[in-house]
Amino acid sequence: MTKIKTSGYLDMELLRFTTAGSVDDGKSTLIGRLLYDSKSIFEDQLEAVETASRRSGNEEVNLALLTDGLRAEREQGITIDVAYRYFATPKRKFIIADTPGHIQYTRNMVTGASTADLAIILIDARHGVLEQTIRHSYIASLLEIPHVAVCINKMDLVDYSEEVFDGIIVKYREMAAKLDIPEVRFIPISAKNGDNVVNRSENMPWYEGKTLMEILESTPIDHKINASAEIRFPVQYVIRPISDKYHDFRGYSGRMSGGVLRTGTPVTVLPSGQQSVVSEISQCDKIIEEAVTPDSVTIQLQDDIDISRGDIIVGTEGIQPQVSQDITMMVCWFNEVPLSVNGRYLIKHMTSETLGIVKKINYKVNIDTLEQETGMDSLVMNDIASVTIKTANPLVFDAYKNNKVTGSLIFIDQGTFETVGAGMITE
């Protein structure tokens, strides 16, 4: 794994994770407990939460107030927006995306979970697997989140029953068998009391697995940087300095989105198909021998060929990305104005932009039942569906399951320039 080249705190590994669950399952309380028990909050923050708890009539400190940042959230006791929080332990840094549980905020979960290495899905031990559990698990599968931790919360309200815990595991696995989730772990917890969150619970001696914090500190995150992945380098900027020192310099700057690029590597520029060889790789003013995903670098080629922003440089050897104007993807619609067949949008894909038209809605997913519904001619906000578009210019892409950067795009309204949808390319 490539780390930031410094020492101390900045040199630590970073795990991004998201939380999701039905309303009142205790997501914000769980995050508050993680921050509190890992000693990741300041005294003045704790004092503010204690004051807010008293004003709300709570007999105990309400740890959910550490993450419910909006006044409307605090007043209603729910999460509305995606709340990002940062903390660290001696072993690792963390970024938390606390996402809403309400069905009308599905788009918020998609946004918050899009960069996650791990998803925490909460289940109320009293209620078991609900429709929202299926919804959140489906989104985790759709976004190719490689690790899922199912926290069965409020175990104190079912007398810390092992039978209840085991019964929920059976129900969840029946549902998860329909999804593509590589790894699922189950943890019985009480976020309110702290059982098995950071500290091991004395109330559940029958549970021999790891605490949630132990899972967070040990989950592998090297899947993000895969040395065997295909080379993908979207060109963001062409550098042509006008100076005597760099008179003949022509460099191509961008961020590595796949694989490892080395000096001497044969490369192909797409969509033109022109070929060359990497002659030099630099990072700021330093010459380096290789660039590893997700390094930001400038590369030079042996040949003076026509390359501009929006092109992508790939390895000549290896699996090539697709180049096409017809693209099928799973789309989550973000906007109150429906997506409709024949609708026209600005499509932003990596460093390129082009116009696109919706050719067909193949099916909509009922993500409470996981059934496919056909015959649709429009999508409303929070719908998730398979959609085929045609673009004015060809896009260079991989399937989302193979590369999250080259396999994703967004829909932008031409009039307002709002981001109205997100797509994950399937073919």
Tab-separated table of C-alpha atoms in Angstrom:
chain	number	residue	atom	x	y	z
A	1	MET	CA	0.000	0.000	0.000
A	2	THR	CA	1.164	3.490	-0.821
A	3	LYS	CA	1.138	5.867	2.121
A	4	ILE	CA	1.643	9.590	2.332
A	5	LYS	CA	5.395	10.015	2.438
A	6	THR	CA	5.762	11.595	5.846
A	7	SER	CA	5.768	10.345	9.410
A	8	GLY	CA	3.507	10.097	12.413
A	9	TYR	CA	-0.231	10.756	12.099
A	10	LEU	CA	-0.159	11.519	8.368
A	11	ASP	CA	1.589	8.220	7.635
A	12	MET	CA	-1.240	6.116	9.100
A	13	GLU	CA	-3.596	4.037	6.979
A	14	LEU	CA	-7.000	5.577	6.303
A	15	LEU	CA	-10.232	3.576	6.427
A	16	ARG	CA	-13.414	5.145	5.080
A	17	PHE	CA	-16.626	3.586	6.312
A	18	THR	CA	-20.318	4.352	6.169
A	19	THR	CA	-23.179	3.603	8.535
A	20	ALA	CA	-26.728	2.780	7.483
A	21	GLY	CA	-29.841	1.389	9.085
A	22	SER	CA	-33.537	1.933	9.589
A	23	VAL	CA	-34.816	4.958	11.459
A	24	ASP	CA	-33.995	4.819	15.197
A	25	ASP	CA	-31.661	1.835	14.831
A	26	GLY	CA	-29.002	3.913	16.610
A	27	LYS	CA	-26.565	4.944	13.870
A	28	SER	CA	-25.680	8.316	15.344
A	29	THR	CA	-25.500	6.847	18.855
A	30	LEU	CA	-23.078	4.194	17.584
A	31	ILE	CA	-20.804	6.802	16.009
A	32	GLY	CA	-20.993	8.877	19.183
A	33	ARG	CA	-20.008	5.800	21.211
A	34	LEU	CA	-17.067	5.101	18.908
A	35	LEU	CA	-15.843	8.678	19.313
A	36	TYR	CA	-16.455	8.729	23.071
A	37	ASP	CA	-14.936	5.368	23.989
A	38	SER	CA	-11.923	5.868	21.689
A	39	LYS	CA	-11.337	9.246	23.398
A	40	SER	CA	-11.684	11.086	20.079
A	41	ILE	CA	-13.753	14.044	21.267
A	42	PHE	CA	-12.650	17.224	23.004
A	43	GLU	CA	-13.864	18.261	26.439
A	44	ASP	CA	-15.751	21.270	25.080
A	45	GLN	CA	-17.559	19.012	22.578
A	46	LEU	CA	-18.606	16.685	25.375
A	47	GLU	CA	-19.757	19.618	27.504
A	48	ALA	CA	-21.857	20.934	24.606
A	49	VAL	CA	-23.478	17.516	24.148
A	50	GLU	CA	-24.161	17.231	27.882
A	51	THR	CA	-25.835	20.658	27.839
A	52	ALA	CA	-27.900	19.788	24.757
A	53	SER	CA	-28.921	16.484	26.365
A	54	ARG	CA	-30.195	18.250	29.497
A	55	ARG	CA	-32.121	20.759	27.408
A	56	SER	CA	-33.793	17.880	25.580
A	57	GLY	CA	-34.834	16.316	28.884
A	58	ASN	CA	-32.491	13.316	28.606
A	59	GLU	CA	-31.405	11.767	31.886
A	60	GLU	CA	-28.191	10.498	30.264
A	61	VAL	CA	-25.727	11.998	27.794
A	62	ASN	CA	-27.159	11.548	24.290
A	63	LEU	CA	-24.095	10.555	22.248
A	64	ALA	CA	-26.096	10.818	19.009
A	65	LEU	CA	-25.790	14.601	19.295
A	66	LEU	CA	-22.087	14.280	18.430
A	67	THR	CA	-23.016	13.492	14.825
A	68	ASP	CA	-26.479	14.991	14.339
A	69	GLY	CA	-25.097	18.347	13.309
A	70	LEU	CA	-28.153	20.072	11.866
A	71	ARG	CA	-30.612	21.769	14.229
A	72	ALA	CA	-33.515	19.989	12.496
A	73	GLU	CA	-31.803	16.658	13.135
A	74	ARG	CA	-31.326	17.388	16.821
A	75	GLU	CA	-34.898	18.514	17.264
A	76	GLN	CA	-36.334	15.459	15.509
A	77	GLY	CA	-33.777	12.964	16.764
A	78	ILE	CA	-33.058	11.750	13.230
A	79	THR	CA	-30.280	12.012	10.658
A	80	ILE	CA	-31.204	13.990	7.525
A	81	ASP	CA	-27.924	14.859	5.826
A	82	VAL	CA	-24.740	12.829	5.404
A	83	ALA	CA	-22.591	13.675	8.430
A	84	TYR	CA	-18.855	13.175	7.992
A	85	ARG	CA	-16.702	12.704	11.073
A	86	TYR	CA	-12.984	12.104	11.467
A	87	PHE	CA	-11.109	10.311	14.232
A	88	ALA	CA	-8.059	8.179	14.805
A	89	THR	CA	-6.706	5.445	17.037
A	90	PRO	CA	-3.035	4.520	17.481
A	91	LYS	CA	-3.467	2.014	14.620
A	92	ARG	CA	-5.468	3.817	11.937
A	93	LYS	CA	-7.284	6.980	10.804
A	94	PHE	CA	-10.989	6.927	9.978
A	95	ILE	CA	-13.522	8.943	7.999
A	96	ILE	CA	-17.141	8.144	8.882
A	97	ALA	CA	-20.116	8.872	6.650
A	98	ASP	CA	-23.231	8.701	8.831
A	99	THR	CA	-26.048	8.379	6.278
A	100	PRO	CA	-29.825	8.744	6.742
A	101	GLY	CA	-32.100	5.767	7.211
A	102	HIS	CA	-35.264	7.218	5.651
A	103	ILE	CA	-36.267	5.860	2.243
A	104	GLN	CA	-36.492	9.406	0.859
A	105	TYR	CA	-32.771	9.890	1.522
A	106	THR	CA	-31.544	6.917	-0.516
A	107	ARG	CA	-29.519	9.315	-2.694
A	108	ASN	CA	-27.705	10.528	0.440
A	109	MET	CA	-26.630	6.986	1.276
A	110	VAL	CA	-25.374	6.422	-2.269
A	111	THR	CA	-23.335	9.627	-2.018
A	112	GLY	CA	-21.926	8.862	1.420
A	113	ALA	CA	-21.127	5.230	0.654
A	114	SER	CA	-19.549	5.781	-2.768
A	115	THR	CA	-15.989	5.985	-1.403
A	116	ALA	CA	-16.351	3.558	1.518
A	117	ASP	CA	-14.058	0.616	2.215
A	118	LEU	CA	-16.528	-0.855	4.686
A	119	ALA	CA	-20.250	-0.503	5.399
A	120	ILE	CA	-21.749	-0.800	8.865
A	121	ILE	CA	-25.391	-1.858	8.640
A	122	LEU	CA	-27.363	-1.599	11.861
A	123	ILE	CA	-30.269	-3.864	12.750
A	124	ASP	CA	-32.497	-3.336	15.781
A	125	ALA	CA	-32.388	-6.624	17.703
A	126	ARG	CA	-36.097	-6.241	18.543
A	127	HIS	CA	-37.190	-5.893	14.907
A	128	GLY	CA	-34.723	-7.967	12.916
A	129	VAL	CA	-34.244	-7.673	9.139
A	130	LEU	CA	-36.522	-4.973	7.691
A	131	GLU	CA	-37.103	-3.592	4.195
A	132	GLN	CA	-34.613	-0.819	4.913
A	133	THR	CA	-32.009	-3.458	5.810
A	134	ILE	CA	-32.474	-4.986	2.373
A	135	ARG	CA	-32.278	-1.530	0.764
A	136	HIS	CA	-29.021	-0.609	2.472
A	137	SER	CA	-27.462	-4.010	1.820
A	138	TYR	CA	-28.385	-3.744	-1.859
A	139	ILE	CA	-26.759	-0.321	-2.123
A	140	ALA	CA	-23.600	-1.666	-0.449
A	141	SER	CA	-23.566	-4.467	-3.026
A	142	LEU	CA	-24.276	-2.079	-5.918
A	143	LEU	CA	-21.394	0.196	-4.881
A	144	GLU	CA	-19.037	-2.800	-4.630
A	145	ILE	CA	-18.181	-2.118	-0.979
A	146	PRO	CA	-15.942	-5.115	-0.203
A	147	HIS	CA	-16.588	-5.431	3.533
A	148	VAL	CA	-19.863	-5.289	5.486
A	149	ALA	CA	-20.204	-5.329	9.275
A	150	VAL	CA	-23.750	-6.061	10.426
A	151	CYS	CA	-24.162	-4.610	13.918
A	152	ILE	CA	-27.176	-6.066	15.687
A	153	ASN	CA	-27.869	-3.200	18.067
A	154	LYS	CA	-29.949	-2.756	21.235
A	155	MET	CA	-29.043	-6.213	22.489
A	156	ASP	CA	-29.683	-4.858	25.995
A	157	LEU	CA	-33.378	-4.630	25.094
A	158	VAL	CA	-33.567	-8.371	24.293
A	159	ASP	CA	-31.665	-9.435	27.424
A	160	TYR	CA	-28.472	-9.985	25.417
A	161	SER	CA	-30.035	-13.116	23.911
A	162	GLU	CA	-27.767	-15.313	21.811
A	163	GLU	CA	-30.854	-16.943	20.249
A	164	VAL	CA	-32.115	-13.574	18.986
A	165	PHE	CA	-28.673	-12.793	17.557
A	166	ASP	CA	-28.406	-16.153	15.778
A	167	GLY	CA	-31.943	-15.848	14.389
A	168	ILE	CA	-31.192	-12.483	12.792
A	169	ILE	CA	-27.986	-13.860	11.240
A	170	VAL	CA	-30.002	-16.646	9.567
A	171	LYS	CA	-32.535	-14.147	8.156
A	172	TYR	CA	-29.837	-11.770	6.923
A	173	ARG	CA	-27.856	-14.508	5.193
A	174	GLU	CA	-31.000	-15.663	3.373
A	175	MET	CA	-31.379	-12.147	1.978
A	176	ALA	CA	-27.661	-11.562	1.338
A	177	ALA	CA	-27.442	-14.739	-0.748
A	178	LYS	CA	-29.154	-12.753	-3.533
A	179	LEU	CA	-26.479	-10.042	-3.400
A	180	ASP	CA	-22.804	-9.846	-4.238
A	181	ILE	CA	-21.214	-9.005	-0.885
A	182	PRO	CA	-17.737	-10.584	-0.535
A	183	GLU	CA	-17.474	-10.448	3.262
A	184	VAL	CA	-20.071	-10.046	6.006
A	185	ARG	CA	-19.380	-10.038	9.750
A	186	PHE	CA	-21.958	-9.957	12.534
A	187	ILE	CA	-21.451	-8.208	15.879
A	188	PRO	CA	-23.963	-8.076	18.768
A	189	ILE	CA	-23.761	-4.603	20.298
A	190	SER	CA	-25.437	-2.049	22.520
A	191	ALA	CA	-24.397	1.363	21.228
A	192	LYS	CA	-26.050	3.061	24.194
A	193	ASN	CA	-24.125	1.041	26.770
A	194	GLY	CA	-20.971	0.423	24.726
A	195	ASP	CA	-21.164	-3.376	24.540
A	196	ASN	CA	-18.781	-4.728	21.871
A	197	VAL	CA	-18.317	-1.313	20.258
A	198	VAL	CA	-14.850	-0.382	21.500
A	199	ASN	CA	-14.764	-2.480	24.646
A	200	ARG	CA	-15.681	-6.142	24.875
A	201	SER	CA	-19.031	-6.820	26.527
A	202	GLU	CA	-19.276	-8.652	29.835
A	203	ASN	CA	-22.983	-9.152	29.161
A	204	MET	CA	-22.415	-11.409	26.141
A	205	PRO	CA	-19.687	-13.908	27.062
A	206	TRP	CA	-21.089	-16.229	24.394
A	207	TYR	CA	-19.802	-13.905	21.649
A	208	GLU	CA	-16.198	-14.763	20.819
A	209	GLY	CA	-15.704	-12.550	17.775
A	210	LYS	CA	-14.045	-9.153	17.456
A	211	THR	CA	-15.467	-5.882	18.726
A	212	LEU	CA	-16.510	-3.350	16.116
A	213	MET	CA	-13.379	-1.279	16.745
A	214	GLU	CA	-11.170	-4.334	16.297
A	215	ILE	CA	-12.847	-4.974	12.946
A	216	LEU	CA	-12.382	-1.352	11.896
A	217	GLU	CA	-8.702	-1.485	12.820
A	218	SER	CA	-8.023	-4.788	11.042
A	219	THR	CA	-10.149	-4.647	7.864
A	220	PRO	CA	-7.851	-4.830	4.803
A	221	ILE	CA	-7.931	-1.720	2.646
A	222	ASP	CA	-5.243	-2.581	0.102
A	223	HIS	CA	-7.968	-3.459	-2.432
A	224	LYS	CA	-7.904	0.194	-3.439
A	225	ILE	CA	-4.364	-0.023	-4.751
A	226	ASN	CA	-4.015	-3.128	-6.853
A	227	ALA	CA	-0.589	-3.498	-8.468
A	228	SER	CA	-1.983	-6.056	-10.935
A	229	ALA	CA	-4.888	-3.858	-12.094
A	230	GLU	CA	-4.911	-2.505	-15.617
A	231	ILE	CA	-3.185	0.866	-16.200
A	232	ARG	CA	-5.620	3.757	-16.344
A	233	PHE	CA	-4.434	7.393	-16.454
A	234	PRO	CA	-7.103	10.014	-17.315
A	235	VAL	CA	-5.429	13.169	-18.650
A	236	GLN	CA	-6.503	16.191	-16.655
A	237	TYR	CA	-4.148	18.832	-18.000
A	238	VAL	CA	-1.566	19.227	-20.771
A	239	ILE	CA	1.512	21.089	-19.498
A	240	ARG	CA	3.430	23.255	-21.961
A	241	PRO	CA	5.581	25.730	-19.978
A	242	ILE	CA	6.664	28.815	-21.879
A	243	SER	CA	10.193	29.192	-20.543
A	244	ASP	CA	13.795	28.710	-21.640
A	245	LYS	CA	14.333	25.982	-19.019
A	246	TYR	CA	11.424	23.852	-20.263
A	247	HIS	CA	11.444	24.938	-23.900
A	248	ASP	CA	10.457	21.562	-25.398
A	249	PHE	CA	8.548	20.167	-22.407
A	250	ARG	CA	5.185	18.524	-23.039
A	251	GLY	CA	3.714	16.701	-20.065
A	252	TYR	CA	0.375	15.166	-19.239
A	253	SER	CA	-0.901	15.573	-15.681
A	254	GLY	CA	-3.550	13.534	-13.942
A	255	ARG	CA	-4.269	11.007	-11.226
A	256	MET	CA	-3.591	7.311	-11.599
A	257	SER	CA	-6.912	5.457	-11.625
A	258	GLY	CA	-5.610	1.929	-12.045
A	259	GLY	CA	-2.435	-0.129	-12.001
A	260	VAL	CA	1.208	0.919	-11.893
A	261	LEU	CA	2.833	3.066	-14.590
A	262	ARG	CA	6.605	2.817	-15.036
A	263	THR	CA	9.223	4.489	-17.201
A	264	GLY	CA	9.509	2.489	-20.432
A	265	THR	CA	5.902	1.209	-20.307
A	266	PRO	CA	4.253	0.963	-23.778
A	267	VAL	CA	0.992	2.903	-23.672
A	268	THR	CA	-2.025	3.621	-25.857
A	269	VAL	CA	-3.968	6.871	-25.891
A	270	LEU	CA	-7.728	6.463	-26.142
A	271	PRO	CA	-10.038	7.088	-27.866
A	272	SER	CA	-7.584	7.939	-30.711
A	273	GLY	CA	-5.623	4.664	-30.402
A	274	GLN	CA	-2.195	6.311	-30.846
A	275	GLN	CA	0.690	4.490	-29.188
A	276	SER	CA	3.938	5.549	-27.503
A	277	VAL	CA	6.243	4.754	-24.569
A	278	VAL	CA	6.536	6.510	-21.211
A	279	SER	CA	9.837	8.411	-21.170
A	280	GLU	CA	9.608	10.140	-17.799
A	281	ILE	CA	7.350	10.385	-14.736
A	282	SER	CA	7.521	13.340	-12.348
A	283	GLN	CA	5.813	14.410	-9.154
A	284	CYS	CA	6.222	18.147	-8.538
A	285	ASP	CA	9.910	18.681	-9.384
A	286	LYS	CA	10.959	15.136	-8.514
A	287	ILE	CA	11.602	12.450	-11.161
A	288	ILE	CA	10.194	9.057	-10.088
A	289	GLU	CA	10.465	5.603	-11.654
A	290	GLU	CA	6.835	4.549	-11.190
A	291	ALA	CA	3.403	5.939	-10.402
A	292	VAL	CA	1.035	3.860	-8.292
A	293	THR	CA	-2.722	4.323	-8.000
A	294	PRO	CA	-3.859	6.862	-6.742
A	295	ASP	CA	-0.724	9.007	-7.242
A	296	SER	CA	-1.066	12.371	-8.986
A	297	VAL	CA	1.787	12.720	-11.484
A	298	THR	CA	2.949	14.225	-14.774
A	299	ILE	CA	4.134	11.865	-17.490
A	300	GLN	CA	6.038	12.437	-20.725
A	301	LEU	CA	5.976	10.245	-23.804
A	302	GLN	CA	8.671	9.480	-26.355
A	303	ASP	CA	6.444	10.616	-29.235
A	304	ASP	CA	4.862	14.006	-29.824
A	305	ILE	CA	1.238	12.969	-30.332
A	306	ASP	CA	-2.059	14.789	-30.015
A	307	ILE	CA	-3.405	14.367	-26.465
A	308	SER	CA	-5.877	16.609	-24.659
A	309	ARG	CA	-7.930	16.747	-21.471
A	310	GLY	CA	-10.481	13.934	-21.427
A	311	ASP	CA	-8.222	11.394	-23.144
A	312	ILE	CA	-7.074	8.385	-21.148
A	313	ILE	CA	-3.663	6.714	-21.296
A	314	VAL	CA	-3.719	2.935	-20.795
A	315	GLY	CA	-1.221	0.105	-20.964
A	316	THR	CA	-0.839	-1.256	-24.490
A	317	GLU	CA	-0.451	-4.721	-23.002
A	318	GLY	CA	-3.324	-6.045	-20.935
A	319	ILE	CA	-7.108	-5.740	-20.966
A	320	GLN	CA	-8.295	-2.660	-22.822
A	321	PRO	CA	-11.215	-0.517	-21.686
A	322	GLN	CA	-14.319	-0.227	-23.839
A	323	VAL	CA	-14.771	2.708	-26.201
A	324	SER	CA	-18.402	3.326	-27.080
A	325	GLN	CA	-21.213	5.854	-27.342
A	326	ASP	CA	-23.808	3.342	-26.137
A	327	ILE	CA	-23.450	2.710	-22.404
A	328	THR	CA	-25.585	0.697	-19.977
A	329	MET	CA	-25.389	1.429	-16.269
A	330	MET	CA	-27.182	1.333	-12.947
A	331	VAL	CA	-28.380	4.841	-12.127
A	332	CYS	CA	-29.447	6.357	-8.824
A	333	TRP	CA	-31.582	9.411	-9.546
A	334	PHE	CA	-30.945	12.392	-7.252
A	335	ASN	CA	-33.304	15.071	-8.543
A	336	GLU	CA	-36.919	16.030	-7.922
A	337	VAL	CA	-37.353	16.463	-11.694
A	338	PRO	CA	-37.754	12.897	-13.051
A	339	LEU	CA	-35.370	11.262	-15.501
A	340	SER	CA	-37.263	10.427	-18.662
A	341	VAL	CA	-36.613	8.459	-21.830
A	342	ASN	CA	-35.193	10.829	-24.494
A	343	GLY	CA	-34.099	13.209	-21.744
A	344	ARG	CA	-30.854	15.055	-22.540
A	345	TYR	CA	-28.125	15.617	-19.964
A	346	LEU	CA	-24.512	16.669	-19.664
A	347	ILE	CA	-22.517	13.530	-18.869
A	348	LYS	CA	-19.318	13.951	-16.840
A	349	HIS	CA	-17.002	10.940	-16.941
A	350	MET	CA	-13.589	11.281	-15.279
A	351	THR	CA	-12.002	14.342	-16.942
A	352	SER	CA	-14.302	14.419	-19.976
A	353	GLU	CA	-17.730	15.918	-20.571
A	354	THR	CA	-20.194	15.214	-23.360
A	355	LEU	CA	-23.901	15.399	-24.073
A	356	GLY	CA	-25.993	12.272	-23.603
A	357	ILE	CA	-29.547	11.145	-24.296
A	358	VAL	CA	-31.469	8.462	-22.376
A	359	LYS	CA	-32.334	5.728	-24.883
A	360	LYS	CA	-34.046	3.230	-22.591
A	361	ILE	CA	-34.895	2.395	-18.990
A	362	ASN	CA	-34.260	-1.343	-18.987
A	363	TYR	CA	-35.733	-1.985	-15.541
A	364	LYS	CA	-36.146	-0.401	-12.127
A	365	VAL	CA	-35.029	-2.253	-9.013
A	366	ASN	CA	-37.512	-2.554	-6.179
A	367	ILE	CA	-34.794	-2.566	-3.549
A	368	ASP	CA	-37.190	-3.499	-0.791
A	369	THR	CA	-37.830	-6.835	-2.532
A	370	LEU	CA	-34.867	-6.904	-4.996
A	371	GLU	CA	-37.316	-7.549	-7.856
A	372	GLN	CA	-36.878	-5.964	-11.311
A	373	GLU	CA	-39.792	-3.863	-12.586
A	374	THR	CA	-39.999	-3.269	-16.344
A	375	GLY	CA	-42.043	-0.975	-18.569
A	376	MET	CA	-40.799	2.265	-16.998
A	377	ASP	CA	-40.456	5.484	-19.018
A	378	SER	CA	-39.287	7.710	-16.150
A	379	LEU	CA	-37.479	7.615	-12.795
A	380	VAL	CA	-38.243	9.700	-9.727
A	381	MET	CA	-35.868	10.841	-7.020
A	382	ASN	CA	-34.150	7.961	-5.148
A	383	ASP	CA	-35.060	5.378	-7.818
A	384	ILE	CA	-32.323	2.941	-8.855
A	385	ALA	CA	-32.568	1.469	-12.351
A	386	SER	CA	-30.702	0.014	-15.300
A	387	VAL	CA	-30.482	2.692	-17.992
A	388	THR	CA	-28.915	2.834	-21.459
A	389	ILE	CA	-27.676	6.168	-22.809
A	390	LYS	CA	-26.101	7.336	-26.062
A	391	THR	CA	-23.397	10.010	-25.887
A	392	ALA	CA	-22.389	12.585	-28.491
A	393	ASN	CA	-18.735	11.568	-28.167
A	394	PRO	CA	-17.404	8.086	-27.348
A	395	LEU	CA	-16.456	7.394	-23.733
A	396	VAL	CA	-13.572	5.203	-22.605
A	397	PHE	CA	-14.695	3.064	-19.687
A	398	ASP	CA	-14.509	-0.160	-17.703
A	399	ALA	CA	-17.293	-1.895	-15.829
A	400	TYR	CA	-17.734	-0.356	-12.371
A	401	LYS	CA	-16.990	-3.702	-10.712
A	402	ASN	CA	-13.521	-3.635	-12.307
A	403	ASN	CA	-12.663	0.034	-11.781
A	404	LYS	CA	-14.745	2.471	-9.746
A	405	VAL	CA	-13.179	5.539	-11.362
A	406	THR	CA	-13.415	4.621	-15.031
A	407	GLY	CA	-16.716	2.825	-14.424
A	408	SER	CA	-18.689	5.719	-12.935
A	409	LEU	CA	-20.205	8.923	-14.257
A	410	ILE	CA	-22.674	11.622	-13.274
A	411	PHE	CA	-25.661	13.270	-14.954
A	412	ILE	CA	-25.740	17.094	-14.914
A	413	ASP	CA	-28.768	19.215	-15.756
A	414	GLN	CA	-27.907	21.461	-18.717
A	415	GLY	CA	-29.941	24.371	-17.407
A	416	THR	CA	-29.075	24.439	-13.692
A	417	PHE	CA	-25.769	22.520	-13.759
A	418	GLU	CA	-26.994	20.488	-10.794
A	419	THR	CA	-25.786	16.914	-10.390
A	420	VAL	CA	-29.031	15.007	-10.911
A	421	GLY	CA	-27.896	11.382	-11.041
A	422	ALA	CA	-25.010	8.968	-10.597
A	423	GLY	CA	-24.279	6.008	-12.852
A	424	MET	CA	-22.316	2.793	-12.325
A	425	ILE	CA	-21.473	1.238	-15.694
A	426	THR	CA	-22.368	-2.419	-16.130
A	427	GLU	CA	-21.482	-2.939	-19.808
